[in-house]
Short mmCIF file of C-alpha atoms and ligand atoms in Angstrom, two decimals:
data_model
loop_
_atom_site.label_atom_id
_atom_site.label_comp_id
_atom_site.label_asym_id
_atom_site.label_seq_id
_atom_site.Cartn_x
_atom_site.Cartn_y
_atom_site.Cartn_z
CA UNK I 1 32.05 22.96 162.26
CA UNK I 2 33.58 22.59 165.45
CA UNK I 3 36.04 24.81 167.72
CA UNK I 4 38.14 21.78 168.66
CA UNK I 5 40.98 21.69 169.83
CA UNK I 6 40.48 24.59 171.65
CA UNK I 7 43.97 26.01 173.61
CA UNK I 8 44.03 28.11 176.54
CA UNK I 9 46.80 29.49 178.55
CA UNK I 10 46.84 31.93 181.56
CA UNK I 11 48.18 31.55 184.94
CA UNK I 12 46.55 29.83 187.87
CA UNK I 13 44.80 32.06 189.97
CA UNK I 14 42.48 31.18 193.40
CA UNK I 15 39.22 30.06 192.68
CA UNK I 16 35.96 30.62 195.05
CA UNK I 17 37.50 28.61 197.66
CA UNK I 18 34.65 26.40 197.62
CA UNK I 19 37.06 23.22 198.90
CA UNK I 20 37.45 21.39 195.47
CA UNK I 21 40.46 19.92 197.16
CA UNK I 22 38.57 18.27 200.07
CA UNK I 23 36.46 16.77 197.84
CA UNK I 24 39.91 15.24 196.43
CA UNK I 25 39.10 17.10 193.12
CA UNK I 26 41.23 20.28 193.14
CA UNK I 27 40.51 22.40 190.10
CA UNK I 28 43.07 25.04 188.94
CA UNK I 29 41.37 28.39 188.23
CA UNK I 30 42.08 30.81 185.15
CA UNK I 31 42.11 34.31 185.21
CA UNK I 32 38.93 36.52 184.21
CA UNK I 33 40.58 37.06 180.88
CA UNK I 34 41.35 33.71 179.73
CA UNK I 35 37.72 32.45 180.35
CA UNK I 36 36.50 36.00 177.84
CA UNK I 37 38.45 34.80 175.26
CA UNK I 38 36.30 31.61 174.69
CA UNK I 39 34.11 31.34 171.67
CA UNK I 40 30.30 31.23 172.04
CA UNK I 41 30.17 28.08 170.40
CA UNK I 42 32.09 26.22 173.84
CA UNK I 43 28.90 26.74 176.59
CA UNK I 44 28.65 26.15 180.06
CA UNK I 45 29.73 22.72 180.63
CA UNK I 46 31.99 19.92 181.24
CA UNK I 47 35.19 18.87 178.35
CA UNK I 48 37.98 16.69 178.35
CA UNK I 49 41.73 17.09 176.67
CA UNK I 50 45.25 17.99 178.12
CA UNK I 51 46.81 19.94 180.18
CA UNK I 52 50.49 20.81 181.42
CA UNK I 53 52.35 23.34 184.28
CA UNK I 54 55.06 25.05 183.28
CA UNK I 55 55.86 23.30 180.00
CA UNK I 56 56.17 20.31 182.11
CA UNK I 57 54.85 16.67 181.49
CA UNK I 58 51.19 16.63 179.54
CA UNK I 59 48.18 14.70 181.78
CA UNK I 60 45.07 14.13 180.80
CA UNK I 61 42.70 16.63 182.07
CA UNK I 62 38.50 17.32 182.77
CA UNK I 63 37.63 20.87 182.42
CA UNK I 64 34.42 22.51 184.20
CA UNK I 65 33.13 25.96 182.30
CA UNK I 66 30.33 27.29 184.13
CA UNK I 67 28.09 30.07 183.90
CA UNK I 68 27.45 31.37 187.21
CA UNK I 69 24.38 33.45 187.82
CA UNK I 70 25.74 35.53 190.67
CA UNK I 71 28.27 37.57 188.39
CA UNK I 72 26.97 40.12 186.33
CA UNK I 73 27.27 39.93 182.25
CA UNK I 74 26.97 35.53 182.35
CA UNK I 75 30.35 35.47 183.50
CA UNK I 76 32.17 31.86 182.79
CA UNK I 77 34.26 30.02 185.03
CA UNK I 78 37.26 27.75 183.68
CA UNK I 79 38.14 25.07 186.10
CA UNK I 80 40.89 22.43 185.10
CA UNK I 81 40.84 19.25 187.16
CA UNK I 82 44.53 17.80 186.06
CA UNK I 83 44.70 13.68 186.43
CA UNK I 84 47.77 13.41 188.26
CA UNK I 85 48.65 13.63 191.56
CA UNK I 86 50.57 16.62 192.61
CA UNK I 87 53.00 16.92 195.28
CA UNK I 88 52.44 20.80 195.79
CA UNK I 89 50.23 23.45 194.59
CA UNK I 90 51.17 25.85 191.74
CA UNK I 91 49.25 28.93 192.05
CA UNK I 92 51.09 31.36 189.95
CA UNK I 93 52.21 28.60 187.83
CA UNK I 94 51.59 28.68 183.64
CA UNK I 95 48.92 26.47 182.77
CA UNK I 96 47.75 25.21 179.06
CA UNK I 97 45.18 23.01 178.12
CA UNK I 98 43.90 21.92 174.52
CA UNK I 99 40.34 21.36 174.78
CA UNK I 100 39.54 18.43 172.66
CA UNK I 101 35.41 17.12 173.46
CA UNK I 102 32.42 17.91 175.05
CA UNK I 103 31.08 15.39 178.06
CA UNK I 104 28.16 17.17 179.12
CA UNK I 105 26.21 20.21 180.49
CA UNK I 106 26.52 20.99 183.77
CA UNK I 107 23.97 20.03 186.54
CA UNK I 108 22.60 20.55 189.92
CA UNK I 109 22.85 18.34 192.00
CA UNK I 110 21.16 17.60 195.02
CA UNK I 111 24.10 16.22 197.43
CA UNK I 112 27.77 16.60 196.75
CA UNK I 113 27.95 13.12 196.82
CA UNK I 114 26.21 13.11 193.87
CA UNK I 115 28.46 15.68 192.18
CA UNK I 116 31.26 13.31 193.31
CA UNK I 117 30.20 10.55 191.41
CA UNK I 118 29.53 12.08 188.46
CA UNK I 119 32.81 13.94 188.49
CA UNK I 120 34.80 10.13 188.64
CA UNK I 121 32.47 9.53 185.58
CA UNK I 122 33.68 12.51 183.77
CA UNK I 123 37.18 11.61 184.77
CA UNK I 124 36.82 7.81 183.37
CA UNK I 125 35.06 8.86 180.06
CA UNK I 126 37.46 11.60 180.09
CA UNK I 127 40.57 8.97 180.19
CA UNK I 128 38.84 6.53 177.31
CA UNK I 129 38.23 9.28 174.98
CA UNK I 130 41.90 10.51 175.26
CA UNK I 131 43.08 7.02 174.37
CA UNK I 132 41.72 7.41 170.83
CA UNK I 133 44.26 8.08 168.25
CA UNK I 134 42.96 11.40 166.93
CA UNK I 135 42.94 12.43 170.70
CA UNK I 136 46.10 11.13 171.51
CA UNK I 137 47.69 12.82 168.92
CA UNK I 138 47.63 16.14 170.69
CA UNK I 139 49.32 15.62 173.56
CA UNK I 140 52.25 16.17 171.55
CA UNK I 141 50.80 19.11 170.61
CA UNK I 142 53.73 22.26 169.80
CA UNK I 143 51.63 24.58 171.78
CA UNK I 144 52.91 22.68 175.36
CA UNK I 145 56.41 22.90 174.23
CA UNK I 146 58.78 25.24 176.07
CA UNK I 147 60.12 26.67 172.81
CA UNK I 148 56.72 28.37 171.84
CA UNK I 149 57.93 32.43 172.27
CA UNK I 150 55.03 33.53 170.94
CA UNK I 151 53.06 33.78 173.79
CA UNK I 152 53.03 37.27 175.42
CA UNK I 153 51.81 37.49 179.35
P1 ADP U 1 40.73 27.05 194.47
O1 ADP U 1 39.37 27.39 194.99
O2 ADP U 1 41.77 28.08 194.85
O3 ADP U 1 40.73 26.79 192.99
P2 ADP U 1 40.97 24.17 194.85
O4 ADP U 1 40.54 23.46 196.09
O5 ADP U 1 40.13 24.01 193.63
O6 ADP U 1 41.14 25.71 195.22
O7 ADP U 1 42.46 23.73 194.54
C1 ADP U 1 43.06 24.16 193.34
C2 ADP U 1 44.58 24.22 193.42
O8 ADP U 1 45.11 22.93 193.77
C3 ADP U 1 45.19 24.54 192.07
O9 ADP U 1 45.25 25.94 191.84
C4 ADP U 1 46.58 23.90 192.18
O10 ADP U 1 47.50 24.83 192.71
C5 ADP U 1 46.37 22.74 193.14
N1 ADP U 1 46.34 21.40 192.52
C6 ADP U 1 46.98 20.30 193.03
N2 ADP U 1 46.76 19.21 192.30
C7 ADP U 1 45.94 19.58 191.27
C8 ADP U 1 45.35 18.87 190.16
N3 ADP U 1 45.58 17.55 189.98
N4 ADP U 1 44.56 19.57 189.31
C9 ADP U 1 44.34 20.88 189.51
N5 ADP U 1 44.85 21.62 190.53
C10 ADP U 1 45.66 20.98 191.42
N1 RBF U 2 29.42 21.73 189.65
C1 RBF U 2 28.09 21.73 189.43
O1 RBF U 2 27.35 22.43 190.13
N2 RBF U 2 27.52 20.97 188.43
C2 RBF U 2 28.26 20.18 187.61
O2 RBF U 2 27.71 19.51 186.74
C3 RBF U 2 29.69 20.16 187.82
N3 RBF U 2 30.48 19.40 187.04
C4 RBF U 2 31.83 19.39 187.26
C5 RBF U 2 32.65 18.57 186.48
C6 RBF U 2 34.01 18.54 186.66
C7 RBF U 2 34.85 17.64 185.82
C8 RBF U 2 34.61 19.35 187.68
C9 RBF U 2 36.08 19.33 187.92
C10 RBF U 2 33.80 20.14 188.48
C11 RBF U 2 32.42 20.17 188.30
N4 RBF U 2 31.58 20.95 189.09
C12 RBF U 2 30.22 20.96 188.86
C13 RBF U 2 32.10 21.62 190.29
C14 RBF U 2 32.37 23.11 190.21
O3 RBF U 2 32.67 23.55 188.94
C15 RBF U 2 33.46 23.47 191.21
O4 RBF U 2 34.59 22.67 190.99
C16 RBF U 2 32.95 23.37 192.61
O5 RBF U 2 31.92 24.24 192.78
C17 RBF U 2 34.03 23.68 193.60
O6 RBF U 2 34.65 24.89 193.31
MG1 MG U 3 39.41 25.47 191.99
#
């Protein structure tokens, strides 16, 4: 059984700061709650799918979901890395993503340039997986349309 495609959507808060964006990999940050709401079954880890801002255009997207050992209670962390150029940032913006595969667990690495390079890998495998009809099939997905009401936040 699997948990995919897994949706998410909460607004973008600041992350830890940690200069994602100098590393020319900004990641958009969900709130606490958001990241709760995911099922044991999707660990720590990196996952592909698609994302979009404000109802806008869907991009393909690499997520990061890490556990990190300095909160208390195993406390997850839901980074979206969107594959698209932005002209501004969009804190306080809407974002959704449908989570569609698993890449890999996450590492530690011994130089950032190392965690650079394996981040462009994510982002290529990330790109050819999406291209596969049963993947590309949910970017038209009703959730990223503007007409869903349901959602309360
Ligand atoms: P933070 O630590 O606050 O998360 P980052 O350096 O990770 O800072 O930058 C994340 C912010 O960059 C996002 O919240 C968003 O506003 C902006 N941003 C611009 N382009 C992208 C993109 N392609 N993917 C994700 N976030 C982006
Ligand atoms: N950080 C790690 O320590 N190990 C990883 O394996 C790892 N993989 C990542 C994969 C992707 C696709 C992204 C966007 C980030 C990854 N990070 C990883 C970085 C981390 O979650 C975070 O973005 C940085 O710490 C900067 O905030
Ligand atoms: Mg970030």
């Amino acid at each position: 059984m699997s948990c995919f495609p897994y949706c998410a959507v909460g607004r973008v808060i600041k992350g830890f700061g940690r200069g994602s964006k100098e590393l020319g990999i900004p990641t958009a940050n969900y709130p606490e709650d958001v990241v709760e709401r995911l099922p044991q079954e999707i660990q720590g880890g990196v996952y592909y799918g698609w994302a979009n801002v404000d109802n806008g255009t869907v991009f393909k997207m690499v997520m990061s979901i890490g556990n990190n050992p300095y909160y208390k209670n195993e406390k997850r962390s839901m980074e979206t890395h969107i594959i698209h150029k932005f002209e501004e940032d969009f804190y306080g913006s809407t974002l959704k993503t449908v989570m569609l595969g698993f890449i890999r667990p996450m590492k530690n690495f011994s130089s950032l340039d190392e965690l650079v390079t394996e981040i462009h890998a994510d982002i290529a495998h990330a790109k050819e997986k999406l291209e596969l009809p049963e993947n590309l099939a949910h970017k038209d997905n009703k959730f990223f349309d503007e007409s869903d009401k349901k959602l309360s936040f």
